[in-house]
């Protein structure tokens, strides 16, 4: 849930980044979203498309990398991918297995559009 | 000042030179959570709580599982031994805060309107009505909701989640993110078990184990007081010893145990 308000937060972060880097806009936004992040990538995609409007991210592409839900089992001393409804070690069912991946909701990076440089002959009034 | 032509306008989208943007793309790593703003507020709250030696619990469950009733029973038993206050989160009404206030305990109602969960900003605002210096224990009763509240750090030291027997023993696997976030699960309304032949405590415990591992589970009946002793022991143990675990998932700094 809350894909809309998350998009608003995301756009605020993107505006700040653009300002800091003196970029003219954003071409691509890279997110990492895990199954336990509390959001659905499809809904986030839709919310982003509908809310990017005239912002610095107008026309930007949202690229979402979905991360896997993985646990480390101390008994097996190994890592395993697990389904959302059962985080026990898939091999030995130990309940001490703990999550090492899958809760991420991260703005990983952005592709900024650099302002073009003016050549000395170009006049702009 | 605009870099392009030296005018005094800031770099606004509508102030672009009249040629096609052909600048190259360059990638900047960011690596921040989309919850960064809430997380920063929550981390600041956690520091305030630690500095004031106040233990803070976030109580979550579906609507009607018995959070307020449990708080009433808890506060009646704690009496004057521990200085408590309660933050009540609801979409509408101050009914729950009034119930707590009737016991002589300070309670601040947070009426969220349409927000289905509490966030750190709600807590920060509510704290304006409390003096942390006069408290030992702050109990936050979140909005009744098994989906959203788990994703929002409030600066708390531990999450306590209620599962009522009337809800069915399969709820934990249906709401894995919520139950995974528990530091303690209380199976409430065990007094109604004789009327609920389909509810199995063993199945409920297994369901909890699947998504919350070795998280402790206690069986209580807030209405009759059954099992409240074990819950109070857990609570007082936390209050006296502080918490060894770091804060909830979004927190990157371990909380400092109050003495």
Tab-separated table of C-alpha atoms in Angstrom:
chain	number	residue	atom	x	y	z
A	1	UNK	CA	0.000	0.000	0.000
A	2	UNK	CA	0.955	3.688	0.059
A	3	UNK	CA	2.466	3.572	-3.393
A	4	UNK	CA	1.110	7.076	-4.035
A	5	UNK	CA	2.628	8.717	-0.961
A	6	UNK	CA	5.869	6.837	-1.563
A	7	UNK	CA	5.951	8.280	-5.080
A	8	UNK	CA	5.567	11.760	-3.622
A	9	UNK	CA	8.551	11.089	-1.317
A	10	UNK	CA	10.459	9.690	-4.270
A	11	UNK	CA	9.762	12.757	-6.414
A	12	UNK	CA	10.912	15.023	-3.579
A	13	UNK	CA	14.174	13.058	-3.340
A	14	UNK	CA	14.581	13.260	-7.128
A	15	UNK	CA	14.066	17.043	-7.123
A	16	UNK	CA	16.745	17.415	-4.431
A	17	UNK	CA	19.193	15.228	-6.334
A	18	UNK	CA	18.600	17.180	-9.538
A	19	UNK	CA	19.224	20.446	-7.737
A	20	UNK	CA	22.367	19.173	-5.995
A	21	UNK	CA	23.801	17.860	-9.272
A	22	UNK	CA	22.564	20.795	-11.378
A	23	UNK	CA	20.945	18.370	-13.806
A	24	UNK	CA	18.169	19.333	-16.208
A	25	UNK	CA	16.144	16.272	-15.497
A	26	UNK	CA	15.934	12.589	-14.750
A	27	UNK	CA	15.958	9.956	-17.470
A	28	UNK	CA	15.749	6.814	-15.387
A	29	UNK	CA	15.110	5.875	-11.741
A	30	UNK	CA	16.421	2.574	-10.362
A	31	UNK	CA	14.624	1.076	-7.356
A	32	UNK	CA	15.229	-2.130	-5.401
A	33	UNK	CA	12.041	-3.531	-3.883
A	34	UNK	CA	11.808	-6.672	-1.789
A	35	UNK	CA	8.760	-8.883	-1.083
A	36	UNK	CA	8.647	-7.617	2.527
A	37	UNK	CA	8.886	-3.917	1.644
A	38	UNK	CA	5.127	-3.456	1.934
A	39	UNK	CA	4.614	-2.277	-1.651
A	40	UNK	CA	3.680	-3.906	-4.933
A	41	UNK	CA	6.071	-3.085	-7.814
A	42	UNK	CA	3.225	-2.933	-10.379
A	43	UNK	CA	1.280	-0.417	-8.310
A	44	UNK	CA	4.428	1.616	-7.742
A	45	UNK	CA	5.011	1.669	-11.497
A	46	UNK	CA	1.468	2.932	-12.138
A	47	UNK	CA	1.632	5.506	-9.338
A	48	UNK	CA	4.940	6.811	-10.647
A	49	UNK	CA	3.676	7.164	-14.230
A	50	UNK	CA	0.640	9.070	-13.026
A	51	UNK	CA	2.369	11.315	-10.499
A	52	UNK	CA	5.648	12.280	-12.218
A	53	UNK	CA	3.690	14.949	-14.151
A	54	UNK	CA	5.719	18.106	-14.816
A	55	UNK	CA	8.360	17.310	-12.244
A	56	UNK	CA	12.067	16.799	-12.949
A	57	UNK	CA	11.114	13.186	-13.592
A	58	UNK	CA	8.599	13.988	-16.356
A	59	UNK	CA	9.086	11.243	-18.920
A	60	UNK	CA	11.507	9.341	-16.679
A	61	UNK	CA	11.510	5.565	-16.801
A	62	UNK	CA	11.125	3.684	-13.508
A	63	UNK	CA	13.208	0.519	-13.384
A	64	UNK	CA	12.360	-1.762	-10.456
A	65	UNK	CA	14.665	-4.586	-9.492
A	66	UNK	CA	12.785	-7.025	-7.275
A	67	UNK	CA	15.059	-8.541	-4.669
A	68	UNK	CA	14.530	-12.089	-3.410
A	69	UNK	CA	13.406	-13.101	0.072
A	70	UNK	CA	16.433	-14.909	1.488
A	71	UNK	CA	17.309	-16.263	4.930
A	72	UNK	CA	20.532	-17.420	6.524
A	73	UNK	CA	20.217	-20.677	8.485
A	74	UNK	CA	22.759	-20.906	11.332
A	75	UNK	CA	22.245	-24.674	11.551
A	76	UNK	CA	23.018	-25.312	7.871
A	77	UNK	CA	25.407	-22.318	7.695
A	78	UNK	CA	23.928	-21.487	4.325
A	79	UNK	CA	21.574	-19.018	2.632
A	80	UNK	CA	18.279	-19.959	0.994
A	81	UNK	CA	15.463	-18.296	-0.913
A	82	UNK	CA	12.129	-18.637	0.901
A	83	UNK	CA	8.456	-17.925	0.135
A	84	UNK	CA	6.673	-15.045	1.926
A	85	UNK	CA	4.555	-17.331	4.086
A	86	UNK	CA	7.333	-19.542	5.444
A	87	UNK	CA	10.699	-18.119	6.487
A	88	UNK	CA	11.938	-21.277	8.175
A	89	UNK	CA	15.028	-22.903	6.674
A	90	UNK	CA	13.733	-24.825	3.641
A	91	UNK	CA	16.312	-27.562	4.254
A	92	UNK	CA	16.090	-28.264	7.991
A	93	UNK	CA	13.069	-26.150	9.099
A	94	UNK	CA	15.134	-24.411	11.783
A	95	UNK	CA	13.211	-21.416	13.128
A	96	UNK	CA	16.389	-19.490	13.915
A	97	UNK	CA	16.822	-18.737	10.199
A	98	UNK	CA	16.851	-14.965	9.742
A	99	UNK	CA	16.204	-12.647	6.818
A	100	UNK	CA	19.227	-11.354	4.932
A	101	UNK	CA	17.370	-9.916	1.940
A	102	UNK	CA	13.843	-8.981	0.972
A	103	UNK	CA	12.862	-5.949	3.059
A	104	UNK	CA	14.460	-3.372	0.777
A	105	UNK	CA	12.640	-0.309	-0.508
A	106	UNK	CA	15.612	1.569	-1.884
A	107	UNK	CA	16.272	4.312	-4.386
A	108	UNK	CA	19.428	2.705	-5.756
A	109	UNK	CA	20.532	5.227	-8.373
A	110	UNK	CA	19.308	7.698	-11.015
A	111	UNK	CA	20.336	8.492	-14.580
A	112	UNK	CA	20.552	12.288	-14.694
A	113	UNK	CA	20.358	14.377	-17.833
A	114	UNK	CA	23.357	16.652	-17.750
A	115	UNK	CA	22.802	20.220	-18.902
A	116	UNK	CA	24.350	20.604	-22.357
A	117	UNK	CA	27.390	22.850	-22.495
A	118	UNK	CA	27.106	26.019	-24.592
A	119	UNK	CA	29.738	26.436	-27.240
A	120	UNK	CA	31.311	29.896	-27.318
A	121	UNK	CA	29.663	30.829	-30.644
A	122	UNK	CA	26.096	30.264	-29.388
A	123	UNK	CA	24.254	33.397	-28.433
A	124	UNK	CA	21.343	33.223	-26.028
A	125	UNK	CA	19.522	36.346	-24.996
B	1	UNK	CA	21.857	31.801	-10.865
B	2	UNK	CA	21.007	29.927	-14.032
B	3	UNK	CA	24.126	28.311	-15.433
B	4	UNK	CA	22.959	28.483	-19.008
B	5	UNK	CA	22.580	32.215	-19.613
B	6	UNK	CA	23.503	33.935	-16.392
B	7	UNK	CA	20.007	35.232	-15.638
B	8	UNK	CA	18.794	35.269	-12.053
B	9	UNK	CA	16.151	32.551	-12.476
B	10	UNK	CA	16.777	29.205	-10.798
B	11	UNK	CA	17.023	26.192	-13.048
B	12	UNK	CA	13.270	25.690	-13.596
B	13	UNK	CA	11.812	23.163	-16.057
B	14	UNK	CA	10.231	25.908	-18.128
B	15	UNK	CA	13.430	27.897	-18.417
B	16	UNK	CA	15.402	25.837	-20.866
B	17	UNK	CA	17.507	27.088	-23.702
B	18	UNK	CA	15.789	26.685	-27.038
B	19	UNK	CA	17.642	23.683	-28.289
B	20	UNK	CA	17.188	19.977	-27.833
B	21	UNK	CA	18.718	18.599	-24.705
B	22	UNK	CA	21.509	16.409	-25.934
B	23	UNK	CA	23.574	16.212	-22.759
B	24	UNK	CA	24.785	12.767	-21.876
B	25	UNK	CA	23.224	10.739	-19.103
B	26	UNK	CA	25.235	10.046	-16.028
B	27	UNK	CA	24.316	7.660	-13.277
B	28	UNK	CA	24.495	8.666	-9.631
B	29	UNK	CA	24.291	6.071	-6.875
B	30	UNK	CA	21.856	7.104	-4.124
B	31	UNK	CA	21.145	4.035	-1.942
B	32	UNK	CA	18.556	5.645	0.313
B	33	UNK	CA	15.334	4.118	1.567
B	34	UNK	CA	12.088	5.547	0.216
B	35	UNK	CA	11.142	5.697	3.893
B	36	UNK	CA	14.200	7.869	4.595
B	37	UNK	CA	12.214	10.830	5.885
B	38	UNK	CA	10.133	8.750	8.310
B	39	UNK	CA	13.176	6.731	9.338
B	40	UNK	CA	15.155	9.861	10.185
B	41	UNK	CA	12.310	11.181	12.360
B	42	UNK	CA	11.977	7.775	14.031
B	43	UNK	CA	15.705	7.553	14.749
B	44	UNK	CA	15.582	11.008	16.375
B	45	UNK	CA	12.608	9.890	18.478
B	46	UNK	CA	14.444	6.749	19.549
B	47	UNK	CA	17.359	8.876	20.723
B	48	UNK	CA	15.000	11.105	22.694
B	49	UNK	CA	13.368	8.080	24.329
B	50	UNK	CA	16.748	6.568	25.227
B	51	UNK	CA	18.008	9.844	26.650
B	52	UNK	CA	14.894	10.133	28.823
B	53	UNK	CA	15.089	6.438	29.847
B	54	UNK	CA	11.618	5.695	28.507
B	55	UNK	CA	10.852	2.245	27.090
B	56	UNK	CA	8.470	2.440	24.137
B	57	UNK	CA	6.290	-0.343	22.756
B	58	UNK	CA	4.272	-0.375	19.533
B	59	UNK	CA	1.095	-2.417	19.958
B	60	UNK	CA	-0.425	-3.668	16.695
B	61	UNK	CA	-3.245	-5.965	15.637
B	62	UNK	CA	-6.336	-6.085	13.469
B	63	UNK	CA	-9.287	-3.963	14.649
B	64	UNK	CA	-11.090	-5.513	17.614
B	65	UNK	CA	-8.360	-7.947	18.664
B	66	UNK	CA	-8.312	-6.368	22.120
B	67	UNK	CA	-5.447	-3.859	22.221
B	68	UNK	CA	-7.233	-1.270	24.347
B	69	UNK	CA	-8.679	-3.883	26.681
B	70	UNK	CA	-5.194	-5.342	27.131
B	71	UNK	CA	-3.803	-1.887	27.927
B	72	UNK	CA	-6.529	-1.358	30.527
B	73	UNK	CA	-5.736	-4.674	32.205
B	74	UNK	CA	-1.993	-3.969	32.021
B	75	UNK	CA	-2.213	-0.462	33.479
B	76	UNK	CA	-4.483	-1.638	36.282
B	77	UNK	CA	-1.885	-4.239	37.272
B	78	UNK	CA	1.174	-1.997	36.884
B	79	UNK	CA	-0.425	0.584	39.153
B	80	UNK	CA	2.050	3.094	40.506
B	81	UNK	CA	5.101	0.892	40.090
B	82	UNK	CA	5.805	2.168	36.595
B	83	UNK	CA	5.048	5.663	35.300
B	84	UNK	CA	3.114	5.051	32.078
B	85	UNK	CA	1.505	6.988	29.293
B	86	UNK	CA	-0.361	5.853	26.194
B	87	UNK	CA	-0.563	7.172	22.641
B	88	UNK	CA	-3.790	6.067	20.976
B	89	UNK	CA	-4.019	5.889	17.169
B	90	UNK	CA	-7.445	5.772	15.497
B	91	UNK	CA	-8.961	7.151	12.309
B	92	UNK	CA	-11.798	8.709	14.272
B	93	UNK	CA	-12.936	9.405	17.863
B	94	UNK	CA	-11.058	9.704	21.122
B	95	UNK	CA	-12.926	6.777	22.663
B	96	UNK	CA	-9.788	4.773	23.367
B	97	UNK	CA	-7.865	7.656	24.933
B	98	UNK	CA	-10.858	8.342	27.198
B	99	UNK	CA	-10.823	4.736	28.409
B	100	UNK	CA	-7.163	5.035	29.390
B	101	UNK	CA	-7.633	8.455	30.974
B	102	UNK	CA	-10.448	6.981	33.087
B	103	UNK	CA	-7.745	4.908	34.789
B	104	UNK	CA	-5.825	8.053	35.702
B	105	UNK	CA	-3.137	7.402	33.082
B	106	UNK	CA	-2.105	10.150	30.638
B	107	UNK	CA	-3.291	9.280	27.148
B	108	UNK	CA	-2.953	11.306	23.973
B	109	UNK	CA	-5.333	10.540	21.106
B	110	UNK	CA	-3.899	10.711	17.604
B	111	UNK	CA	-6.804	10.993	15.169
B	112	UNK	CA	-5.406	10.192	11.752
B	113	UNK	CA	-8.487	10.886	9.644
B	114	UNK	CA	-7.761	8.653	6.700
B	115	UNK	CA	-4.219	7.457	7.484
B	116	UNK	CA	-4.368	3.727	8.193
B	117	UNK	CA	-1.187	3.619	10.250
B	118	UNK	CA	0.798	5.804	12.606
B	119	UNK	CA	4.072	7.270	11.443
B	120	UNK	CA	6.947	9.034	13.180
B	121	UNK	CA	5.498	12.484	12.475
B	122	UNK	CA	2.310	11.537	14.362
B	123	UNK	CA	4.375	10.459	17.357
B	124	UNK	CA	6.534	13.583	17.299
B	125	UNK	CA	3.426	15.759	17.349
B	126	UNK	CA	1.757	13.747	20.122
B	127	UNK	CA	4.855	14.038	22.323
B	128	UNK	CA	4.245	17.786	22.562
B	129	UNK	CA	1.516	16.858	25.048
B	130	UNK	CA	3.701	14.633	27.230
B	131	UNK	CA	6.708	15.152	29.477
B	132	UNK	CA	9.068	12.244	28.781
B	133	UNK	CA	11.001	13.187	31.923
B	134	UNK	CA	8.025	12.017	33.984
B	135	UNK	CA	7.696	8.631	32.278
B	136	UNK	CA	9.189	5.149	32.391
B	137	UNK	CA	7.016	3.375	29.822
B	138	UNK	CA	5.214	4.669	26.719
B	139	UNK	CA	2.689	2.354	25.098
B	140	UNK	CA	1.661	3.210	21.542
B	141	UNK	CA	-1.591	1.610	20.407
B	142	UNK	CA	-1.378	1.697	16.618
B	143	UNK	CA	-4.327	1.891	14.242
B	144	UNK	CA	-6.081	-1.483	13.983
B	145	UNK	CA	-4.624	-2.863	10.759
B	146	UNK	CA	-2.556	-5.957	9.971
B	147	UNK	CA	-1.058	-4.548	6.784
B	148	UNK	CA	0.487	-1.084	6.951
B	149	UNK	CA	1.641	-0.243	10.484
B	150	UNK	CA	4.527	-2.741	10.373
B	151	UNK	CA	6.272	-0.708	7.671
B	152	UNK	CA	6.506	2.541	9.626
B	153	UNK	CA	9.139	2.991	12.286
B	154	UNK	CA	7.883	5.091	15.204
B	155	UNK	CA	11.094	5.105	17.231
B	156	UNK	CA	9.815	2.248	19.391
B	157	UNK	CA	11.989	-0.360	21.157
B	158	UNK	CA	9.747	-3.346	20.475
B	159	UNK	CA	6.656	-4.454	18.559
B	160	UNK	CA	3.927	-6.395	20.375
B	161	UNK	CA	1.321	-7.966	18.119
B	162	UNK	CA	-2.030	-9.297	19.233
B	163	UNK	CA	-3.795	-12.175	17.538
B	164	UNK	CA	-7.309	-12.832	18.851
B	165	UNK	CA	-8.608	-16.400	18.872
B	166	UNK	CA	-11.690	-15.107	17.075
B	167	UNK	CA	-9.556	-14.223	14.048
B	168	UNK	CA	-8.509	-17.745	13.178
B	169	UNK	CA	-5.200	-19.548	13.576
B	170	UNK	CA	-3.956	-18.864	10.031
B	171	UNK	CA	-3.673	-15.093	10.226
B	172	UNK	CA	0.110	-14.968	10.787
B	173	UNK	CA	0.936	-16.682	7.490
B	174	UNK	CA	-1.617	-14.474	5.728
B	175	UNK	CA	0.046	-11.334	7.106
B	176	UNK	CA	3.707	-12.328	7.158
B	177	UNK	CA	5.267	-8.846	7.151
B	178	UNK	CA	3.282	-7.819	10.227
B	179	UNK	CA	3.890	-10.961	12.264
B	180	UNK	CA	7.528	-11.118	11.190
B	181	UNK	CA	8.010	-7.700	12.796
B	182	UNK	CA	6.862	-8.954	16.209
B	183	UNK	CA	9.154	-9.047	19.221
B	184	UNK	CA	6.277	-10.693	21.106
B	185	UNK	CA	2.971	-12.181	19.953
B	186	UNK	CA	0.045	-12.292	22.362
B	187	UNK	CA	-2.746	-14.714	21.505
B	188	UNK	CA	-5.676	-12.911	23.118
B	189	UNK	CA	-9.229	-13.956	24.021
B	190	UNK	CA	-8.237	-17.463	25.072
B	191	UNK	CA	-11.270	-17.317	27.359
B	192	UNK	CA	-13.396	-17.781	24.233
B	193	UNK	CA	-11.666	-20.999	23.134
B	194	UNK	CA	-14.539	-23.256	24.305
B	195	UNK	CA	-16.721	-21.453	21.712
B	196	UNK	CA	-14.160	-21.672	18.900
B	197	UNK	CA	-13.710	-25.331	17.964
B	198	UNK	CA	-11.944	-24.414	14.699
B	199	UNK	CA	-9.168	-22.505	16.445
B	200	UNK	CA	-6.087	-24.527	17.329
B	201	UNK	CA	-3.419	-22.998	19.583
B	202	UNK	CA	-0.867	-25.435	18.149
B	203	UNK	CA	-1.669	-24.368	14.574
B	204	UNK	CA	-1.563	-20.692	15.569
B	205	UNK	CA	1.871	-21.171	17.167
B	206	UNK	CA	3.131	-22.994	14.086
B	207	UNK	CA	1.724	-20.269	11.856
B	208	UNK	CA	3.595	-17.678	13.937
B	209	UNK	CA	6.804	-19.731	13.839
B	210	UNK	CA	6.712	-19.896	10.045
B	211	UNK	CA	6.939	-16.135	9.696
B	212	UNK	CA	8.383	-15.011	13.031
B	213	UNK	CA	10.788	-17.826	13.945
B	214	UNK	CA	11.517	-18.081	17.669
B	215	UNK	CA	9.626	-14.919	18.630
B	216	UNK	CA	8.002	-15.577	22.038
B	217	UNK	CA	4.260	-16.248	22.079
B	218	UNK	CA	2.046	-15.829	25.148
B	219	UNK	CA	-1.615	-16.759	25.590
B	220	UNK	CA	-3.769	-14.219	27.412
B	221	UNK	CA	-7.350	-13.183	28.043
B	222	UNK	CA	-7.387	-9.422	28.621
B	223	UNK	CA	-11.045	-9.597	29.651
B	224	UNK	CA	-10.546	-12.121	32.474
B	225	UNK	CA	-6.890	-11.512	33.356
B	226	UNK	CA	-5.782	-15.032	32.457
B	227	UNK	CA	-2.126	-15.138	31.383
B	228	UNK	CA	-1.596	-11.461	32.220
B	229	UNK	CA	1.119	-12.385	34.734
B	230	UNK	CA	3.432	-13.781	32.054
B	231	UNK	CA	2.817	-10.719	29.859
B	232	UNK	CA	3.639	-8.392	32.769
B	233	UNK	CA	6.816	-10.381	33.465
B	234	UNK	CA	7.901	-9.902	29.842
B	235	UNK	CA	7.017	-6.216	30.054
B	236	UNK	CA	8.778	-5.550	33.333
B	237	UNK	CA	11.785	-7.549	32.175
B	238	UNK	CA	12.063	-5.225	29.170
B	239	UNK	CA	11.615	-2.155	31.337
B	240	UNK	CA	14.254	-3.109	33.882
B	241	UNK	CA	16.857	-4.597	31.587
B	242	UNK	CA	16.300	-2.578	28.493
B	243	UNK	CA	16.428	-4.109	25.033
B	244	UNK	CA	19.385	-6.045	23.700
B	245	UNK	CA	18.156	-6.162	20.135
B	246	UNK	CA	18.556	-3.201	17.816
B	247	UNK	CA	15.398	-1.326	16.832
B	248	UNK	CA	12.959	-2.497	14.153
B	249	UNK	CA	14.174	-3.195	10.599
B	250	UNK	CA	14.501	0.361	9.371
B	251	UNK	CA	16.629	1.446	12.294
B	252	UNK	CA	20.349	1.151	11.710
B	253	UNK	CA	21.477	2.146	15.178
B	254	UNK	CA	21.118	-0.185	18.144
B	255	UNK	CA	18.990	1.333	20.898
B	256	UNK	CA	20.804	2.070	24.114
B	257	UNK	CA	19.303	0.110	26.971
B	258	UNK	CA	17.865	2.341	29.685
B	259	UNK	CA	19.131	1.505	33.155
